[in-house]
Amino acid sequence: MDFTPTEEQEAAGELAGRIFADLSGHERLRAAGTGTDAELWKALCAAGLPGSVEETGLLGLVLLLEEQGRTTAQVPFAASCVYGILAVTRHGTEEQRARLLPGLRDGTTVMTGALPAPGTVTSRGGGRLSGTVEWVPWLRDATHVLVPDEDRALWLVRAEDAAAVEPVELTAPWAAARLVLDGAPAERLGRSDATTHDDVLAAARIAFAGLQAGVCAGSLARAVAYTSVREQFGRPLSTHQAVQLRAADAHMDTEAIRVTAYEAAWRFDEGLDAGGAALTAAWWASEAGRRVVHAGQHLHGGMGADLDHPVHRHFLWGRQLDAYLGAGTELLAELGDLLAKGDLS
């Protein structure tokens, strides 16, 4: 295994880091409320970053999402890349790729996914879907949503064809909405089946684990900066052993999230079985991510309780990602099933 980024991946990551840093300051994020920053999304698409994922693969996307996570930038980058660009590139028909990819690259088409949502949507003859998914991330921004049916086939549904898209506020400002389908016309993604569903779900778990690695890194960086200047009993908080140990534990947890996400993305890009690795990365992102963002708040002392403090955004994102990835116990149950079957690579 070699996780060393290619020149293309490094260049894309550096560019993303600059754009996110320039356009995702605390005041700008506060002004955005719970919505998406349209100007930032336009800048990312103009720089060609969503389209770069076609060349740099899932590992390249993980590197980009780390940069988003550091700033908790409010754009549908993860959803549109993993449920749109990667899913359509890997599983769409030639006609679907020709029709959808140009818009996904320039941001005029935004894709999200109603995954995981087992058994909540049913398909009828003629490609009609009915059912309700209680919340879908960035659905308020989406032009299309990728929806699994009861047999885990994947369908493309235009947001305008849904019976209702009802805004829902989550822990983190993800522009989410409740998806209601009532005989909505749908288009099957390629020849998708349960195998396709599992491939897309694994990619999503890995991508969002990469996002969590960035959220945790940003939270820890803020805690280190704060404890280095905040004094107690005449010396910086960072010189106290208890603070150092808490920060060290958070650093090790963050690195564990990062390396498991990198390994899973590498396996995925190499065409190896990545299901078990994706679950492992998601488990670390869920369990360790929750510990890190709690530590980030605690190391800020009383300031960490201020809902308007920048570190609180990392806390909200970390907890939302914990929930979205499935929470540690659910992921461990899936890993246990794989072990019992002998399918864990």
CSV table of C-alpha atoms in Angstrom, one decimal:
chain,number,residue,atom,x,y,z
A,1,MET,CA,0.0,0.0,0.0
A,2,ASP,CA,1.2,3.4,-0.9
A,3,PHE,CA,-0.9,6.4,0.2
A,4,THR,CA,1.6,9.0,-1.2
A,5,PRO,CA,-0.5,11.5,-3.1
A,6,THR,CA,0.2,11.9,-6.8
A,7,GLU,CA,1.2,15.3,-8.2
A,8,GLU,CA,-2.3,15.8,-9.4
A,9,GLN,CA,-3.9,14.9,-6.0
A,10,GLU,CA,-1.4,17.2,-4.2
A,11,ALA,CA,-2.1,20.1,-6.6
A,12,ALA,CA,-5.9,19.6,-6.2
A,13,GLY,CA,-5.6,19.4,-2.4
A,14,GLU,CA,-3.5,22.6,-2.2
A,15,LEU,CA,-5.9,24.5,-4.4
A,16,ALA,CA,-8.9,23.3,-2.4
A,17,GLY,CA,-7.1,24.3,0.8
A,18,ARG,CA,-6.6,27.9,-0.5
A,19,ILE,CA,-10.1,28.3,-1.7
A,20,PHE,CA,-11.7,27.0,1.5
A,21,ALA,CA,-9.4,29.1,3.7
A,22,ASP,CA,-10.1,32.2,1.7
A,23,LEU,CA,-13.9,31.8,1.5
A,24,SER,CA,-14.9,30.0,4.7
A,25,GLY,CA,-14.0,32.3,7.5
A,26,HIS,CA,-16.1,32.3,10.7
A,27,GLU,CA,-18.0,35.5,9.8
A,28,ARG,CA,-18.8,34.3,6.4
A,29,LEU,CA,-20.0,30.9,7.7
A,30,ARG,CA,-22.1,32.7,10.3
A,31,ALA,CA,-23.7,34.8,7.6
A,32,ALA,CA,-24.6,31.7,5.6
A,33,GLY,CA,-26.8,30.4,8.4
A,34,THR,CA,-27.9,26.9,7.6
A,35,GLY,CA,-27.8,27.3,3.9
A,36,THR,CA,-25.1,26.6,1.2
A,37,ASP,CA,-22.5,29.2,0.3
A,38,ALA,CA,-23.4,29.6,-3.4
A,39,GLU,CA,-20.3,31.8,-4.1
A,40,LEU,CA,-18.0,29.3,-2.6
A,41,TRP,CA,-19.6,26.4,-4.6
A,42,LYS,CA,-19.2,28.5,-7.8
A,43,ALA,CA,-15.5,29.1,-7.0
A,44,LEU,CA,-14.8,25.4,-6.4
A,45,CYS,CA,-16.5,24.4,-9.7
A,46,ALA,CA,-14.8,27.2,-11.6
A,47,ALA,CA,-11.5,25.8,-10.3
A,48,GLY,CA,-12.4,22.4,-11.7
A,49,LEU,CA,-12.2,20.6,-8.4
A,50,PRO,CA,-15.4,18.4,-8.6
A,51,GLY,CA,-14.3,17.3,-12.1
A,52,SER,CA,-10.8,16.5,-10.9
A,53,VAL,CA,-12.2,13.6,-9.0
A,54,GLU,CA,-12.7,11.7,-12.2
A,55,GLU,CA,-8.9,11.6,-12.6
A,56,THR,CA,-7.7,11.5,-8.9
A,57,GLY,CA,-10.3,8.9,-7.8
A,58,LEU,CA,-11.7,8.4,-4.4
A,59,LEU,CA,-8.4,9.0,-2.6
A,60,GLY,CA,-8.2,12.3,-4.3
A,61,LEU,CA,-11.7,13.1,-3.2
A,62,VAL,CA,-10.8,12.2,0.4
A,63,LEU,CA,-7.9,14.7,0.3
A,64,LEU,CA,-10.3,17.4,-1.0
A,65,LEU,CA,-12.9,16.6,1.7
A,66,GLU,CA,-10.2,16.9,4.4
A,67,GLU,CA,-9.7,20.5,3.4
A,68,GLN,CA,-13.5,21.1,3.5
A,69,GLY,CA,-13.7,19.6,6.9
A,70,ARG,CA,-11.0,21.8,8.3
A,71,THR,CA,-13.2,24.8,7.7
A,72,THR,CA,-16.6,23.2,7.9
A,73,ALA,CA,-17.4,24.9,4.6
A,74,GLN,CA,-21.1,24.7,3.7
A,75,VAL,CA,-21.2,23.3,0.1
A,76,PRO,CA,-22.6,20.0,-1.3
A,77,PHE,CA,-19.1,18.9,-2.3
A,78,ALA,CA,-19.1,15.4,-0.7
A,79,ALA,CA,-22.6,14.5,-1.8
A,80,SER,CA,-22.3,15.7,-5.4
A,81,CYS,CA,-18.9,14.1,-5.9
A,82,VAL,CA,-19.6,10.7,-4.4
A,83,TYR,CA,-23.3,10.2,-5.3
A,84,GLY,CA,-22.9,12.1,-8.6
A,85,ILE,CA,-19.5,12.1,-10.3
A,86,LEU,CA,-18.1,8.8,-8.9
A,87,ALA,CA,-21.4,6.9,-9.1
A,88,VAL,CA,-22.2,8.0,-12.6
A,89,THR,CA,-18.7,7.5,-13.9
A,90,ARG,CA,-18.4,4.0,-12.4
A,91,HIS,CA,-22.0,2.7,-13.0
A,92,GLY,CA,-23.8,5.0,-15.4
A,93,THR,CA,-24.5,4.2,-19.0
A,94,GLU,CA,-22.5,5.9,-21.7
A,95,GLU,CA,-25.6,8.1,-22.4
A,96,GLN,CA,-26.0,9.0,-18.7
A,97,ARG,CA,-22.3,9.9,-18.4
A,98,ALA,CA,-22.5,12.2,-21.5
A,99,ARG,CA,-25.7,13.9,-20.2
A,100,LEU,CA,-24.9,14.2,-16.5
A,101,LEU,CA,-21.2,14.6,-16.0
A,102,PRO,CA,-20.8,18.0,-17.7
A,103,GLY,CA,-23.3,19.6,-15.3
A,104,LEU,CA,-21.8,17.8,-12.3
A,105,ARG,CA,-18.4,19.1,-13.2
A,106,ASP,CA,-19.5,22.8,-13.5
A,107,GLY,CA,-21.9,22.7,-10.6
A,108,THR,CA,-25.1,23.3,-12.5
A,109,THR,CA,-26.2,19.8,-11.7
A,110,VAL,CA,-26.0,18.8,-8.0
A,111,MET,CA,-26.5,15.2,-7.0
A,112,THR,CA,-27.1,13.8,-3.5
A,113,GLY,CA,-28.0,10.4,-2.2
A,114,ALA,CA,-30.8,9.0,-0.1
A,115,LEU,CA,-28.4,6.4,1.3
A,116,PRO,CA,-28.6,4.5,3.5
A,117,ALA,CA,-32.4,4.2,3.4
A,118,PRO,CA,-33.2,0.4,3.4
A,119,GLY,CA,-36.8,-0.5,2.6
A,120,THR,CA,-38.2,3.0,2.7
A,121,VAL,CA,-38.8,3.4,-1.1
A,122,THR,CA,-40.5,0.9,-3.4
A,123,SER,CA,-40.4,0.8,-7.2
A,124,ARG,CA,-43.3,0.0,-9.5
A,125,GLY,CA,-43.3,-1.0,-13.2
A,126,GLY,CA,-42.3,1.8,-15.6
A,127,GLY,CA,-39.7,3.2,-13.2
A,128,ARG,CA,-42.0,4.9,-10.6
A,129,LEU,CA,-40.9,5.3,-7.0
A,130,SER,CA,-42.9,5.8,-3.9
A,131,GLY,CA,-41.9,6.2,-0.3
A,132,THR,CA,-40.4,8.7,2.2
A,133,VAL,CA,-36.8,9.3,3.3
A,134,GLU,CA,-36.8,11.3,6.5
A,135,TRP,CA,-33.8,13.4,5.7
A,136,VAL,CA,-31.3,13.6,2.8
A,137,PRO,CA,-28.2,15.8,3.1
A,138,TRP,CA,-28.0,18.8,0.8
A,139,LEU,CA,-31.3,17.9,-0.8
A,140,ARG,CA,-32.4,21.5,-0.8
A,141,ASP,CA,-29.5,22.2,-3.3
A,142,ALA,CA,-29.9,19.1,-5.4
A,143,THR,CA,-31.2,18.8,-8.9
A,144,HIS,CA,-31.1,15.0,-8.7
A,145,VAL,CA,-31.1,12.5,-5.9
A,146,LEU,CA,-29.9,8.9,-6.0
A,147,VAL,CA,-32.5,6.6,-4.4
A,148,PRO,CA,-32.3,2.9,-3.6
A,149,ASP,CA,-35.4,0.8,-3.8
A,150,GLU,CA,-36.4,-2.2,-1.8
A,151,ASP,CA,-34.2,-4.5,-3.9
A,152,ARG,CA,-31.2,-2.0,-3.5
A,153,ALA,CA,-31.3,-1.0,-7.2
A,154,LEU,CA,-30.3,2.7,-7.6
A,155,TRP,CA,-32.5,5.2,-9.3
A,156,LEU,CA,-31.9,8.8,-10.4
A,157,VAL,CA,-34.8,11.0,-9.5
A,158,ARG,CA,-35.1,14.7,-10.4
A,159,ALA,CA,-35.8,16.8,-7.3
A,160,GLU,CA,-38.5,18.6,-9.2
A,161,ASP,CA,-40.4,15.3,-9.7
A,162,ALA,CA,-40.6,14.5,-6.0
A,163,ALA,CA,-44.0,14.9,-4.3
A,164,ALA,CA,-42.4,17.1,-1.7
A,165,VAL,CA,-39.0,18.3,-0.6
A,166,GLU,CA,-39.5,19.5,2.9
A,167,PRO,CA,-36.6,21.4,4.6
A,168,VAL,CA,-35.2,19.8,7.7
A,169,GLU,CA,-32.6,21.3,10.1
A,170,LEU,CA,-30.0,18.9,11.2
A,171,THR,CA,-27.3,19.1,13.9
A,172,ALA,CA,-24.9,20.5,11.2
A,173,PRO,CA,-26.0,23.0,8.5
A,174,TRP,CA,-26.2,20.5,5.6
A,175,ALA,CA,-29.2,22.0,3.7
A,176,ALA,CA,-31.1,18.8,4.3
A,177,ALA,CA,-34.7,18.0,3.4
A,178,ARG,CA,-37.3,15.2,3.7
A,179,LEU,CA,-37.9,13.4,0.5
A,180,VAL,CA,-41.4,12.3,-0.3
A,181,LEU,CA,-42.0,10.3,-3.5
A,182,ASP,CA,-45.4,9.4,-4.8
A,183,GLY,CA,-45.1,7.6,-8.1
A,184,ALA,CA,-42.2,9.8,-9.1
A,185,PRO,CA,-40.6,9.0,-12.5
A,186,ALA,CA,-37.1,7.6,-12.0
A,187,GLU,CA,-34.2,6.5,-14.2
A,188,ARG,CA,-32.2,3.4,-13.3
A,189,LEU,CA,-28.5,4.1,-12.8
A,190,GLY,CA,-26.9,1.9,-15.5
A,191,ARG,CA,-27.7,-1.7,-14.7
A,192,SER,CA,-27.6,-1.1,-11.0
A,193,ASP,CA,-28.3,-3.9,-8.5
A,194,ALA,CA,-27.4,-4.8,-4.9
A,195,THR,CA,-23.7,-4.9,-5.9
A,196,THR,CA,-23.8,-1.4,-7.3
A,197,HIS,CA,-25.6,-0.2,-4.2
A,198,ASP,CA,-22.9,-1.7,-2.0
A,199,ASP,CA,-20.2,-0.1,-4.1
A,200,VAL,CA,-21.7,3.4,-3.9
A,201,LEU,CA,-22.4,3.0,-0.2
A,202,ALA,CA,-18.8,2.0,0.5
A,203,ALA,CA,-17.5,5.0,-1.5
A,204,ALA,CA,-19.8,7.3,0.5
A,205,ARG,CA,-18.7,5.9,3.8
A,206,ILE,CA,-15.0,6.4,2.8
A,207,ALA,CA,-15.6,9.9,1.5
A,208,PHE,CA,-17.5,11.1,4.6
A,209,ALA,CA,-14.8,9.5,6.8
A,210,GLY,CA,-12.3,11.7,5.0
A,211,LEU,CA,-14.6,14.7,5.7
A,212,GLN,CA,-14.6,13.7,9.4
A,213,ALA,CA,-10.8,13.5,9.4
A,214,GLY,CA,-10.7,17.2,8.3
A,215,VAL,CA,-13.3,18.2,10.8
A,216,CYS,CA,-11.3,16.6,13.6
A,217,ALA,CA,-8.0,18.1,12.4
A,218,GLY,CA,-9.7,21.6,12.3
A,219,SER,CA,-11.1,21.1,15.8
A,220,LEU,CA,-7.7,20.0,17.2
A,221,ALA,CA,-5.9,22.9,15.5
A,222,ARG,CA,-8.2,25.4,17.1
A,223,ALA,CA,-7.7,23.7,20.5
A,224,VAL,CA,-3.9,23.8,20.2
A,225,ALA,CA,-3.9,27.4,19.2
A,226,TYR,CA,-6.3,28.4,22.1
A,227,THR,CA,-4.4,26.5,24.8
A,228,SER,CA,-1.1,27.9,23.6
A,229,VAL,CA,-2.1,31.5,24.4
A,230,ARG,CA,-4.7,31.0,27.2
A,231,GLU,CA,-3.0,31.2,30.6
A,232,GLN,CA,-3.9,29.7,33.9
A,233,PHE,CA,-1.8,30.1,37.1
A,234,GLY,CA,0.7,32.2,35.2
A,235,ARG,CA,1.4,29.7,32.4
A,236,PRO,CA,-0.2,28.6,29.1
A,237,LEU,CA,-2.8,25.8,29.4
A,238,SER,CA,-0.8,23.8,26.8
A,239,THR,CA,2.0,23.3,29.4
A,240,HIS,CA,-0.3,21.4,31.7
A,241,GLN,CA,0.1,17.6,31.4
A,242,ALA,CA,-3.6,16.9,31.5
A,243,VAL,CA,-4.1,19.2,28.5
A,244,GLN,CA,-1.2,17.7,26.6
A,245,LEU,CA,-2.5,14.1,27.1
A,246,ARG,CA,-6.0,15.0,26.0
A,247,ALA,CA,-4.7,16.7,22.9
A,248,ALA,CA,-2.4,13.8,22.2
A,249,ASP,CA,-5.3,11.3,22.4
A,250,ALA,CA,-7.3,13.5,20.0
A,251,HIS,CA,-4.3,13.7,17.6
A,252,MET,CA,-4.0,9.8,17.6
A,253,ASP,CA,-7.7,9.4,17.0
A,254,THR,CA,-7.6,11.9,14.1
A,255,GLU,CA,-4.6,10.1,12.5
A,256,ALA,CA,-6.5,6.8,12.9
A,257,ILE,CA,-9.5,8.2,11.0
A,258,ARG,CA,-7.2,9.6,8.3
A,259,VAL,CA,-5.2,6.4,7.7
A,260,THR,CA,-8.2,4.1,7.7
A,261,ALA,CA,-9.9,6.4,5.2
A,262,TYR,CA,-6.8,6.5,3.0
A,263,GLU,CA,-6.4,2.7,3.1
A,264,ALA,CA,-10.1,2.2,2.2
A,265,ALA,CA,-9.9,4.8,-0.6
A,266,TRP,CA,-6.8,3.2,-2.0
A,267,ARG,CA,-8.4,-0.3,-2.0
A,268,PHE,CA,-11.4,1.2,-3.7
A,269,ASP,CA,-9.4,2.9,-6.4
A,270,GLU,CA,-7.3,-0.2,-7.0
A,271,GLY,CA,-10.4,-2.3,-7.6
A,272,LEU,CA,-9.9,-4.4,-4.5
A,273,ASP,CA,-12.6,-5.4,-2.1
A,274,ALA,CA,-13.2,-2.3,0.0
A,275,GLY,CA,-16.4,-3.2,1.9
A,276,GLY,CA,-14.7,-4.2,5.1
A,277,ALA,CA,-12.2,-1.3,4.9
A,278,ALA,CA,-15.0,1.2,4.3
A,279,LEU,CA,-16.8,-0.1,7.4
A,280,THR,CA,-13.6,0.2,9.4
A,281,ALA,CA,-13.0,3.7,8.2
A,282,ALA,CA,-16.6,4.7,9.0
A,283,TRP,CA,-16.3,3.1,12.5
A,284,TRP,CA,-13.2,5.1,13.3
A,285,ALA,CA,-14.8,8.3,11.9
A,286,SER,CA,-17.9,7.7,14.0
A,287,GLU,CA,-16.4,6.6,17.3
A,288,ALA,CA,-13.1,8.5,17.3
A,289,GLY,CA,-14.6,11.5,15.6
A,290,ARG,CA,-17.0,12.0,18.4
A,291,ARG,CA,-14.2,11.8,21.0
A,292,VAL,CA,-12.1,14.3,19.1
A,293,VAL,CA,-14.8,17.0,18.7
A,294,HIS,CA,-15.8,16.6,22.3
A,295,ALA,CA,-12.1,17.1,23.3
A,296,GLY,CA,-11.9,20.2,21.1
A,297,GLN,CA,-14.7,21.8,23.0
A,298,HIS,CA,-13.5,20.7,26.4
A,299,LEU,CA,-10.0,22.0,25.8
A,300,HIS,CA,-11.5,25.5,25.2
A,301,GLY,CA,-12.9,25.5,28.7
A,302,GLY,CA,-15.8,27.9,29.2
A,303,MET,CA,-15.3,29.3,25.6
A,304,GLY,CA,-16.2,25.9,24.3
A,305,ALA,CA,-19.7,26.3,25.6
A,306,ASP,CA,-20.2,29.5,23.5
A,307,LEU,CA,-22.5,28.4,20.6
A,308,ASP,CA,-21.0,31.2,18.5
A,309,HIS,CA,-17.4,30.1,18.9
A,310,PRO,CA,-15.8,28.6,15.7
A,311,VAL,CA,-14.9,25.3,17.5
A,312,HIS,CA,-18.6,24.7,18.1
A,313,ARG,CA,-19.1,24.3,14.3
A,314,HIS,CA,-16.6,21.4,14.4
A,315,PHE,CA,-18.5,19.9,17.3
A,316,LEU,CA,-21.8,20.0,15.3
A,317,TRP,CA,-20.3,18.6,12.2
A,318,GLY,CA,-18.5,15.8,14.1
A,319,ARG,CA,-21.7,14.7,15.8
A,320,GLN,CA,-23.7,14.9,12.5
A,321,LEU,CA,-21.1,12.8,10.7
A,322,ASP,CA,-21.2,10.3,13.6
A,323,ALA,CA,-25.0,10.0,13.0
A,324,TYR,CA,-24.8,9.9,9.2
A,325,LEU,CA,-22.2,7.2,9.1
A,326,GLY,CA,-24.4,5.0,11.2
A,327,ALA,CA,-23.0,5.3,14.8
A,328,GLY,CA,-20.3,2.9,16.0
A,329,THR,CA,-22.5,0.1,17.3
A,330,GLU,CA,-24.4,-0.3,14.0
A,331,LEU,CA,-21.2,-0.3,12.0
A,332,LEU,CA,-19.7,-2.9,14.4
A,333,ALA,CA,-22.7,-5.1,13.8
A,334,GLU,CA,-22.1,-5.0,10.1
A,335,LEU,CA,-18.5,-5.8,10.6
A,336,GLY,CA,-19.4,-8.7,12.8
A,337,ASP,CA,-21.7,-10.0,10.0
A,338,LEU,CA,-18.8,-9.9,7.5
A,339,LEU,CA,-16.5,-11.6,9.9
A,340,ALA,CA,-19.1,-14.4,10.6
A,341,LYS,CA,-19.5,-14.9,6.8
A,342,GLY,CA,-15.7,-14.9,6.3
A,343,ASP,CA,-16.1,-12.0,3.8
A,344,LEU,CA,-13.9,-9.4,5.6
A,345,SER,CA,-10.9,-8.8,3.5
